[in-house]
Short mmCIF file of C-alpha atoms and ligand atoms in Angstrom, two decimals:
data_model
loop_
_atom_site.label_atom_id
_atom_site.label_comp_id
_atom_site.label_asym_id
_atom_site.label_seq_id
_atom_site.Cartn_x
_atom_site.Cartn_y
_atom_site.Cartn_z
CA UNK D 1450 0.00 0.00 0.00
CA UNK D 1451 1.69 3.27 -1.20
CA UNK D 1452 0.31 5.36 2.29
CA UNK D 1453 -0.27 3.27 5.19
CA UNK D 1454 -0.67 4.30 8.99
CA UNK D 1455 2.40 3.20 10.65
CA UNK D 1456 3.83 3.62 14.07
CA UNK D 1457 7.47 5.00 14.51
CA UNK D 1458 9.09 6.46 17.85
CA UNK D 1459 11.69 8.95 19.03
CA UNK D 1460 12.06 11.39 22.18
CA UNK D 1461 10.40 14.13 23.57
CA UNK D 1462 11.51 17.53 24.74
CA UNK D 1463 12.10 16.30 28.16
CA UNK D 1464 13.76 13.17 27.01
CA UNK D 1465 10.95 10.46 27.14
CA UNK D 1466 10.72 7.79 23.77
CA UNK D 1467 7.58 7.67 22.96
CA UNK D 1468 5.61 5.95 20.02
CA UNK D 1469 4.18 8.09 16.83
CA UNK D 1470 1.56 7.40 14.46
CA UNK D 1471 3.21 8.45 11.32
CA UNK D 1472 2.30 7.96 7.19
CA UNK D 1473 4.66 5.32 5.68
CA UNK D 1474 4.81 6.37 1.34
CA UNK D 1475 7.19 4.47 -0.44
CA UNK D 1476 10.53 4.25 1.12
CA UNK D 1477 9.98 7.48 3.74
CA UNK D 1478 8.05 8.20 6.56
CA UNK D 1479 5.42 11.29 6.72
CA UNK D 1480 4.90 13.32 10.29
CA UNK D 1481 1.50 12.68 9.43
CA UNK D 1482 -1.25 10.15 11.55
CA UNK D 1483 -4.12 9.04 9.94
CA UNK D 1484 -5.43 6.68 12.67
CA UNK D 1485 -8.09 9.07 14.02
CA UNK D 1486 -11.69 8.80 13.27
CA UNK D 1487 -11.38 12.05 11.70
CA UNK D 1488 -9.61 10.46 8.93
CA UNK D 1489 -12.72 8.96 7.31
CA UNK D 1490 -13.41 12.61 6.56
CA UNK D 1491 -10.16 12.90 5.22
CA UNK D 1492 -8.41 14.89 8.63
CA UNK D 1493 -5.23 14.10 10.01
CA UNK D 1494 -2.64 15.34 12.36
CA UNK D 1495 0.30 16.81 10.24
CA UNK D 1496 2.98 18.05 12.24
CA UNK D 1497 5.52 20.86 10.07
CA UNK D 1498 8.30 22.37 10.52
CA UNK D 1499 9.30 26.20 10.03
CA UNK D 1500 13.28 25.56 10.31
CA UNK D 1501 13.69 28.40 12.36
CA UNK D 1502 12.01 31.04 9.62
CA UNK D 1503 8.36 32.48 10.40
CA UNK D 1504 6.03 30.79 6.76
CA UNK D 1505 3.98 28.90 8.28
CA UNK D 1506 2.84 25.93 7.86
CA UNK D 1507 6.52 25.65 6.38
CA UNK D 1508 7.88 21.68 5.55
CA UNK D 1509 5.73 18.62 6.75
CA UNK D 1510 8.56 16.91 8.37
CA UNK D 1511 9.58 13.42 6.73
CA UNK D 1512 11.96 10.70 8.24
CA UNK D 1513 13.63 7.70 6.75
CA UNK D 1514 13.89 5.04 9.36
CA UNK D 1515 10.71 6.06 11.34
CA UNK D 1516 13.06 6.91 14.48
CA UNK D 1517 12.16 10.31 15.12
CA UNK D 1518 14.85 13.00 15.80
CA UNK D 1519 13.59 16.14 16.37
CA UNK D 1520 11.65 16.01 20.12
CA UNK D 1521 9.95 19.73 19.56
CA UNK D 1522 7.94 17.78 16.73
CA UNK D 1523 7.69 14.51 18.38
CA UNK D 1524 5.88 15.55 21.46
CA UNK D 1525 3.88 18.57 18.95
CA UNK D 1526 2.83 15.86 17.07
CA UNK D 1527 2.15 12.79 19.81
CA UNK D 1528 0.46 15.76 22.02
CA UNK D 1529 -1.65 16.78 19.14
CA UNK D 1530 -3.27 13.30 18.97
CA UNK D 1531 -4.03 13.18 22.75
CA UNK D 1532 -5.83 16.53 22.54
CA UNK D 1533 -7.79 15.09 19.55
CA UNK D 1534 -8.60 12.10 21.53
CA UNK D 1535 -9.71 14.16 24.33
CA UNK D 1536 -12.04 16.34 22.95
CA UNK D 1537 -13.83 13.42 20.73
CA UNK D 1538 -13.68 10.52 23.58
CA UNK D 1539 -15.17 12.62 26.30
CA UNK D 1540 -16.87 15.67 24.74
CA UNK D 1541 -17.74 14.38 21.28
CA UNK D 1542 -16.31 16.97 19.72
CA UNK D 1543 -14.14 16.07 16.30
CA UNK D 1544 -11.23 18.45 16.02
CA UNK D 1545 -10.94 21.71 17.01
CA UNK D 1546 -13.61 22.51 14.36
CA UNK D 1547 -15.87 19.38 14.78
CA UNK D 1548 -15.48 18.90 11.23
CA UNK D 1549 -13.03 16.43 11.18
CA UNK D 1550 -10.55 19.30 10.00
CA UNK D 1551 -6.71 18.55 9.55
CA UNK D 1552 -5.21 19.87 12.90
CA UNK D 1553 -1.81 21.30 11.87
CA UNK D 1554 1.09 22.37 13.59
CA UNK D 1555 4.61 24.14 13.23
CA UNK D 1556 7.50 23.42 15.37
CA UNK D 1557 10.37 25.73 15.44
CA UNK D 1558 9.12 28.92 14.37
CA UNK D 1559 11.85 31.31 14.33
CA UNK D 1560 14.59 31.55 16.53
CA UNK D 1561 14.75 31.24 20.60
CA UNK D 1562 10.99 32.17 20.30
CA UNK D 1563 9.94 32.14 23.70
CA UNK D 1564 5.87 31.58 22.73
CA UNK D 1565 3.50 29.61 21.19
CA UNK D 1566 0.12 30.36 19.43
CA UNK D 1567 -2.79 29.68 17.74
CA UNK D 1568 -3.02 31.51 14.38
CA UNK D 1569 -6.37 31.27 13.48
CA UNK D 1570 -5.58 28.02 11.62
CA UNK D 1571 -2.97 26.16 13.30
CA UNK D 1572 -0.73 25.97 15.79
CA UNK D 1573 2.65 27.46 16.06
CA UNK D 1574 5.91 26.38 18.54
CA UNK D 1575 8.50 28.56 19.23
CA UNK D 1576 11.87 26.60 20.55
CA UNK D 1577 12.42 28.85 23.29
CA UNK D 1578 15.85 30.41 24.45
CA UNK D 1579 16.64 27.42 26.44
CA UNK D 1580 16.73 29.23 29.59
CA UNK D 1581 13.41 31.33 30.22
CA UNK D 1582 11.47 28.29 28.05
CA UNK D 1583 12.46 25.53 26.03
CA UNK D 1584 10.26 24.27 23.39
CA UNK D 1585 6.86 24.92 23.62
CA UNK D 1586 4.96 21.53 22.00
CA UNK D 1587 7.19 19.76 25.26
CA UNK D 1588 4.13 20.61 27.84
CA UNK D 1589 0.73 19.21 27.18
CA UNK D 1590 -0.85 21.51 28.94
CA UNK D 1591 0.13 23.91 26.73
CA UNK D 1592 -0.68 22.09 23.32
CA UNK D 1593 -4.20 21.39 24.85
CA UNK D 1594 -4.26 25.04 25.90
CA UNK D 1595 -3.43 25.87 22.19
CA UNK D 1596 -5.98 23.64 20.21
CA UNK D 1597 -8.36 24.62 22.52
CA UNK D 1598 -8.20 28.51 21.37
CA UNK D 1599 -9.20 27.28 18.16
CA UNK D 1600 -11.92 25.16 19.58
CA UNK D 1601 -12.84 28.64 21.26
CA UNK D 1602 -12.57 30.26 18.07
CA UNK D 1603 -15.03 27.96 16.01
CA UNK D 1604 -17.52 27.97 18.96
CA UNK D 1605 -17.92 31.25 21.59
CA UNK D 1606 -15.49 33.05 19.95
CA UNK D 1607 -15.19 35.15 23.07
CA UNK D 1608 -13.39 38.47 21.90
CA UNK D 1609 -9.67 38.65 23.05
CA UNK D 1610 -10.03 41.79 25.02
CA UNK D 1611 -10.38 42.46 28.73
CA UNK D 1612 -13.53 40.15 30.34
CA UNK D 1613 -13.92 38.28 27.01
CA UNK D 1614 -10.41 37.83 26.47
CA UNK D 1615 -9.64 36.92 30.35
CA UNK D 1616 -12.46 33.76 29.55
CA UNK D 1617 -10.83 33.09 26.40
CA UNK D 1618 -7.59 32.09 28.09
CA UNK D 1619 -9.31 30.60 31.54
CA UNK D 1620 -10.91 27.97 29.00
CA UNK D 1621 -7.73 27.19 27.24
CA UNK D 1622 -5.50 26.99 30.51
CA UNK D 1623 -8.92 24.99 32.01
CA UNK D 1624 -8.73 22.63 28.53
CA UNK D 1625 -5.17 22.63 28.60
CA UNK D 1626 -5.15 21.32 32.89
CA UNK D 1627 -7.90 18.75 31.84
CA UNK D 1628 -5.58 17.50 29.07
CA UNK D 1629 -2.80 17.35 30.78
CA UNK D 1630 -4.14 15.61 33.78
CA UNK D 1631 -1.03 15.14 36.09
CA UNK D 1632 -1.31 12.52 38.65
CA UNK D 1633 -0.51 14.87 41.33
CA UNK D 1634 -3.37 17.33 40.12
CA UNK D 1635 -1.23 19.54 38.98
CA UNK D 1636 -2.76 23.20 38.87
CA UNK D 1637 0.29 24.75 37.00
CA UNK D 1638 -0.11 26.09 33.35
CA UNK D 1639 3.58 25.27 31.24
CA UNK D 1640 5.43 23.96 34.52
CA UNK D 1641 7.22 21.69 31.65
CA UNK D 1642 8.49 23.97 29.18
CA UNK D 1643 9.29 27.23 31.71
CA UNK D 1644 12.86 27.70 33.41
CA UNK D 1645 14.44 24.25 32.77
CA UNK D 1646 16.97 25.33 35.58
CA UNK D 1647 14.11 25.53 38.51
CA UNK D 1648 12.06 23.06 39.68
CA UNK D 1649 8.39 23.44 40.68
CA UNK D 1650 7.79 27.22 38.42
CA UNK D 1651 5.24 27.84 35.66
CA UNK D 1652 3.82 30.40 33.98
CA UNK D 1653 0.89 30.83 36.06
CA UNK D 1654 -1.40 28.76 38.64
CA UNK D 1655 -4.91 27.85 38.81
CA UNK D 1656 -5.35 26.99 42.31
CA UNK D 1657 -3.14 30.18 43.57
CA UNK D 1658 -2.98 32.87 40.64
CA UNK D 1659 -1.84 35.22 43.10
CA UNK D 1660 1.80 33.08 43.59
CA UNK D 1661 2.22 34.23 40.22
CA UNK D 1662 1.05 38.00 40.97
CA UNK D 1663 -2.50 37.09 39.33
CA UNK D 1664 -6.05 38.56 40.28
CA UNK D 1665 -8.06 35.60 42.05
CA UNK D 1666 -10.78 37.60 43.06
CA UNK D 1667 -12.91 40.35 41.00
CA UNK D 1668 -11.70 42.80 43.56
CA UNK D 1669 -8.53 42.19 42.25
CA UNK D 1670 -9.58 42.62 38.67
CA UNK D 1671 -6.29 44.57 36.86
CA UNK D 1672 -7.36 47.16 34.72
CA UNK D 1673 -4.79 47.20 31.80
CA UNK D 1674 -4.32 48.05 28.38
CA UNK D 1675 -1.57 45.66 27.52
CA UNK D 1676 -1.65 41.75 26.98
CA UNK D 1677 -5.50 42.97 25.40
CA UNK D 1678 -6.50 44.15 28.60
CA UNK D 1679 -4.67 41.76 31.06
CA UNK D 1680 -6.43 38.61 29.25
CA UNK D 1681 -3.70 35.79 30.79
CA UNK D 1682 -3.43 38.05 34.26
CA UNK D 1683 -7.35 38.30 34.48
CA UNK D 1684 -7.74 34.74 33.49
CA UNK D 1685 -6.71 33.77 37.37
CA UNK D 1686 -10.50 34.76 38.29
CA UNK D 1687 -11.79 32.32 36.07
CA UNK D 1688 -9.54 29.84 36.54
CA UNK D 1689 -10.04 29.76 40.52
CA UNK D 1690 -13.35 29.35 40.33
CA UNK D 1691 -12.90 26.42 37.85
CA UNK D 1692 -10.61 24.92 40.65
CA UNK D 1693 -13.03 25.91 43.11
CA UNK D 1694 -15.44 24.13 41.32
CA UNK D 1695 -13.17 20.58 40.44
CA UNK D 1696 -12.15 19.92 44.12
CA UNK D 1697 -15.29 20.23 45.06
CA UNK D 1698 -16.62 16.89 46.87
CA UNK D 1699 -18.40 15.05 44.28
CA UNK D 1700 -17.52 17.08 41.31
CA UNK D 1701 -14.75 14.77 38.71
CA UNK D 1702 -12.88 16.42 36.60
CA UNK D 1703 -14.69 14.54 33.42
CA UNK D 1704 -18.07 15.83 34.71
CA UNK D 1705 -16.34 19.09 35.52
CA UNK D 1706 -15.03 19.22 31.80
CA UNK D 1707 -18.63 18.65 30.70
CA UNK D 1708 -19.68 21.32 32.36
CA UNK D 1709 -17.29 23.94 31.07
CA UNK D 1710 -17.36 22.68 27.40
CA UNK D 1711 -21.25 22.78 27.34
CA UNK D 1712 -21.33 26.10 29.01
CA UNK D 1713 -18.73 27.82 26.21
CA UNK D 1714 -20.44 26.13 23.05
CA UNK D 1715 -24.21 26.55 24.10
CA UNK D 1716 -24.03 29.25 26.33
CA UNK D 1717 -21.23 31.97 25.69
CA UNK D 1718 -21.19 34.21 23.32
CA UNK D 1719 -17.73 36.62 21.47
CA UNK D 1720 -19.09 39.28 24.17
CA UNK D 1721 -19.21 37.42 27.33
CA UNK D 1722 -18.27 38.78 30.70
CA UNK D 1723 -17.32 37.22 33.92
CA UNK D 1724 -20.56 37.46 35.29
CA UNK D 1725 -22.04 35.46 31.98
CA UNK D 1726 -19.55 32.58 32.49
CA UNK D 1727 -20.98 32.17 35.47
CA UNK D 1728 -24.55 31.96 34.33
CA UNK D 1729 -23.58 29.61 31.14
CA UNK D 1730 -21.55 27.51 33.90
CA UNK D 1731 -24.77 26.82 36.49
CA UNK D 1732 -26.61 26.22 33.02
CA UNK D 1733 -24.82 24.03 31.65
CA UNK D 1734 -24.97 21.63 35.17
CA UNK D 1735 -28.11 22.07 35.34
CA UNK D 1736 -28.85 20.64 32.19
CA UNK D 1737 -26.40 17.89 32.54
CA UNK D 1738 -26.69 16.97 36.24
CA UNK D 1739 -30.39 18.91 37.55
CA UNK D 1740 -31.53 21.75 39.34
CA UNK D 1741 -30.49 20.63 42.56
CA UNK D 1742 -27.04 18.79 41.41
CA UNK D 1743 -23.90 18.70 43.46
CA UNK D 1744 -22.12 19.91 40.48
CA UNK D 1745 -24.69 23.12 40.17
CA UNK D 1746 -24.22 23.84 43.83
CA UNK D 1747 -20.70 23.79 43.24
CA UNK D 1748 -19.99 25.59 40.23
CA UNK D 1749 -22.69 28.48 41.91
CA UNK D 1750 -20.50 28.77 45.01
CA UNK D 1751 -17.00 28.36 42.96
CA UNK D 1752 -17.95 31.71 41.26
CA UNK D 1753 -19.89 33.37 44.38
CA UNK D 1754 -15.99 32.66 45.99
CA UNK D 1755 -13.71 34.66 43.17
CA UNK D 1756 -16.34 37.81 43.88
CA UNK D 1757 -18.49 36.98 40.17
CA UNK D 1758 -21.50 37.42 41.68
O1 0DB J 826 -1.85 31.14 23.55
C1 0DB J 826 -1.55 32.06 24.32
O2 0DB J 826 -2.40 32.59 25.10
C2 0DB J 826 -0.17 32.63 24.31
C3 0DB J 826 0.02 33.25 22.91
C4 0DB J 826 0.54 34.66 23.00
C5 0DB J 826 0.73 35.22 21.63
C6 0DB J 826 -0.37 35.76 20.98
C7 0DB J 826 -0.16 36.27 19.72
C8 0DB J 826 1.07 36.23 19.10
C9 0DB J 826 2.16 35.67 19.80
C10 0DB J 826 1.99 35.15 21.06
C11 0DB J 826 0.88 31.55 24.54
C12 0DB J 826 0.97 30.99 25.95
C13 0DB J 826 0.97 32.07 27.01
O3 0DB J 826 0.28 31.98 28.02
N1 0DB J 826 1.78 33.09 26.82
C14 0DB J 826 1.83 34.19 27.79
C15 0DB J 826 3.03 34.02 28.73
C16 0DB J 826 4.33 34.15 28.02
C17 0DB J 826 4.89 33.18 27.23
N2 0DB J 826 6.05 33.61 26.73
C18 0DB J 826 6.28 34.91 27.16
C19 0DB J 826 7.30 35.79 26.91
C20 0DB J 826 7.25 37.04 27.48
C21 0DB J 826 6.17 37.41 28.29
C22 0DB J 826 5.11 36.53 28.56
C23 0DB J 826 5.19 35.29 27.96
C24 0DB J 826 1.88 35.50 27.05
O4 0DB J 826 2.09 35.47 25.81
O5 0DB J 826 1.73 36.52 27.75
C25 0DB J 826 -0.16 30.01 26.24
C26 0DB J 826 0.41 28.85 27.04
C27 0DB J 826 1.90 29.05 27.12
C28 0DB J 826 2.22 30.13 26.08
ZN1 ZN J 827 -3.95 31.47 25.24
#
């Protein structure tokens, strides 16, 4: 068969070998998978690579032996699928645009770029300087967190600015934590990728945004121009009442996932505000769980406890 699924392997960022569903054509090996039920529609997972220039998507990346070299696209690619399999094994959703579409991504955009984004079509990896971050694709959290912006994008569409823009980053760090699930609950967004030379420091935390100098309460709320209006600074309000709301007693995090996922695609809209999250939120469990639900009661004091009221 000229292009057959086939599995190679090769290291991560942080050193693991892992395995890789990759496109076997003739000879050479594609950074391509087309194992996921997306692929009767024709979607894959096509990992690229920019070689250190900014053209995006840049050169699907091809290997000869199926041992995979290059651990920025390795765990880009691997961490791709597991977001795919995420969102369509316990939301139903297929891809980021529930279309099936090809999910692409580009590893080493330019050079020592110390970020990572969503353009509007894919996702982009900087390689970091190798001292403030090293490559980007290495921490799941943050390739969940990515994907999940254009999951946002196809659904709420919450506007990047200020309130909107604060929810549009809570539900990709909230994605990204769900993803990522870490056995010791980890509430840290890109504790893999950030300062390779210290232990136990991230970007930002969920469960304590104000370690990290970040508004936990809406008494705290920073009024800003930059970053859009403070949108991953005002994100810690949102994202302590989602961990207000997970460690509650009876709440799991799949249920809790539910929640959150039904509340942005039914519920929120490009101009929602704090106060409207909260509304989709109790919504959205009452729908799924009833009126008088643990999970309602939960997600209703979560918010009532960041001061969105
Ligand atoms: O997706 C996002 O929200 C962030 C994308 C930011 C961006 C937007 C547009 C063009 C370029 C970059 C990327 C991530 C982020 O939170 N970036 C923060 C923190 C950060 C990363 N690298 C930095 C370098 C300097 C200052 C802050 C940062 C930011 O851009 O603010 C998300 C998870 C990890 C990286
Ligand atoms: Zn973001």
């Amino acid at each position: 068969v000229e292009f057959a699924a086939a599995v190679g392997s090769g290291k991560g960022v942080l050193g693991d070998t892992k395995s890789i569903n990759t496109e076997s054509v003739t000879g050479t090996y594609n950074l391509r998978d087309i194992t996921k039920p997306m692929y009767s529609t024709g979607g894959k997972i096509e990992t690229y690579t920019a070689k250190n220039g900014s053209t995006t998507p840049g050169t699907l990346l091809t290997d000869t032996d199926n041992v995979w070299t290059d651990p920025a696209a390795v765990d880009a690619h691997v961490y791709a699928g597991v977001v795919y399999d995420y969102y369509y094994n316990k939301l139903g959703r297929n891809s980021f645009d529930n279309a099936g579409g090809t999910m692409k991504q580009t590893v080493h955009y330019s050079t020592n770029y110390n970020n990572a984004f969503w353009d509007g079509t894919q996702m982009v990896y900087g390689d970091g300087d190798g001292s403030t971050f090293i490559a980007f694709s290495g921490g799941l959290d943050v390739v969940g967190h990515e994907i999940s912006h254009g999951v946002t994008e196809r659904t709420a569409n919450l506007t990047y600015s200020y309130q909107s823009g604060a929810l549009n980053e809570s539900w990709s760090d909230v994605m990204g934590n769900l993803i990522e699930n870490k056995a010791d609950n980890n509430w840290l967004v890109g504790e893999d990728i950030y300062t390779p030379g210290t232990a136990g420091d991230a970007l930002r935390s969920m469960s304590s945004p104000s370690a990290y100098g970040d508004p936990e309460n809406m008494s705290q709320y920073v009024n800003t121009s930059s970053d859009n209006g403070g949108v991953h600074t005002n994100s810690g309000i949102p994202n302590k009442a989602f961990y207000n709301f997970v460690t509650t007693a009876g709440v799991t995090r799949d249920n809790a996932g539910k929640v959150w996922y039904r509340a942005l695609t039914q519920y929120m809209t490009a101009s929602s505000q704090f106060i409207d999250a909260r509304n989709a939120t109790i919504q959205a469990a009452t729908d799924l769980f009833g009126a008088g639900s643990t999970e309602v009661t939960a997600v209703t004091n979560a918010w009532t406890n960041v001061g969105v009221v």
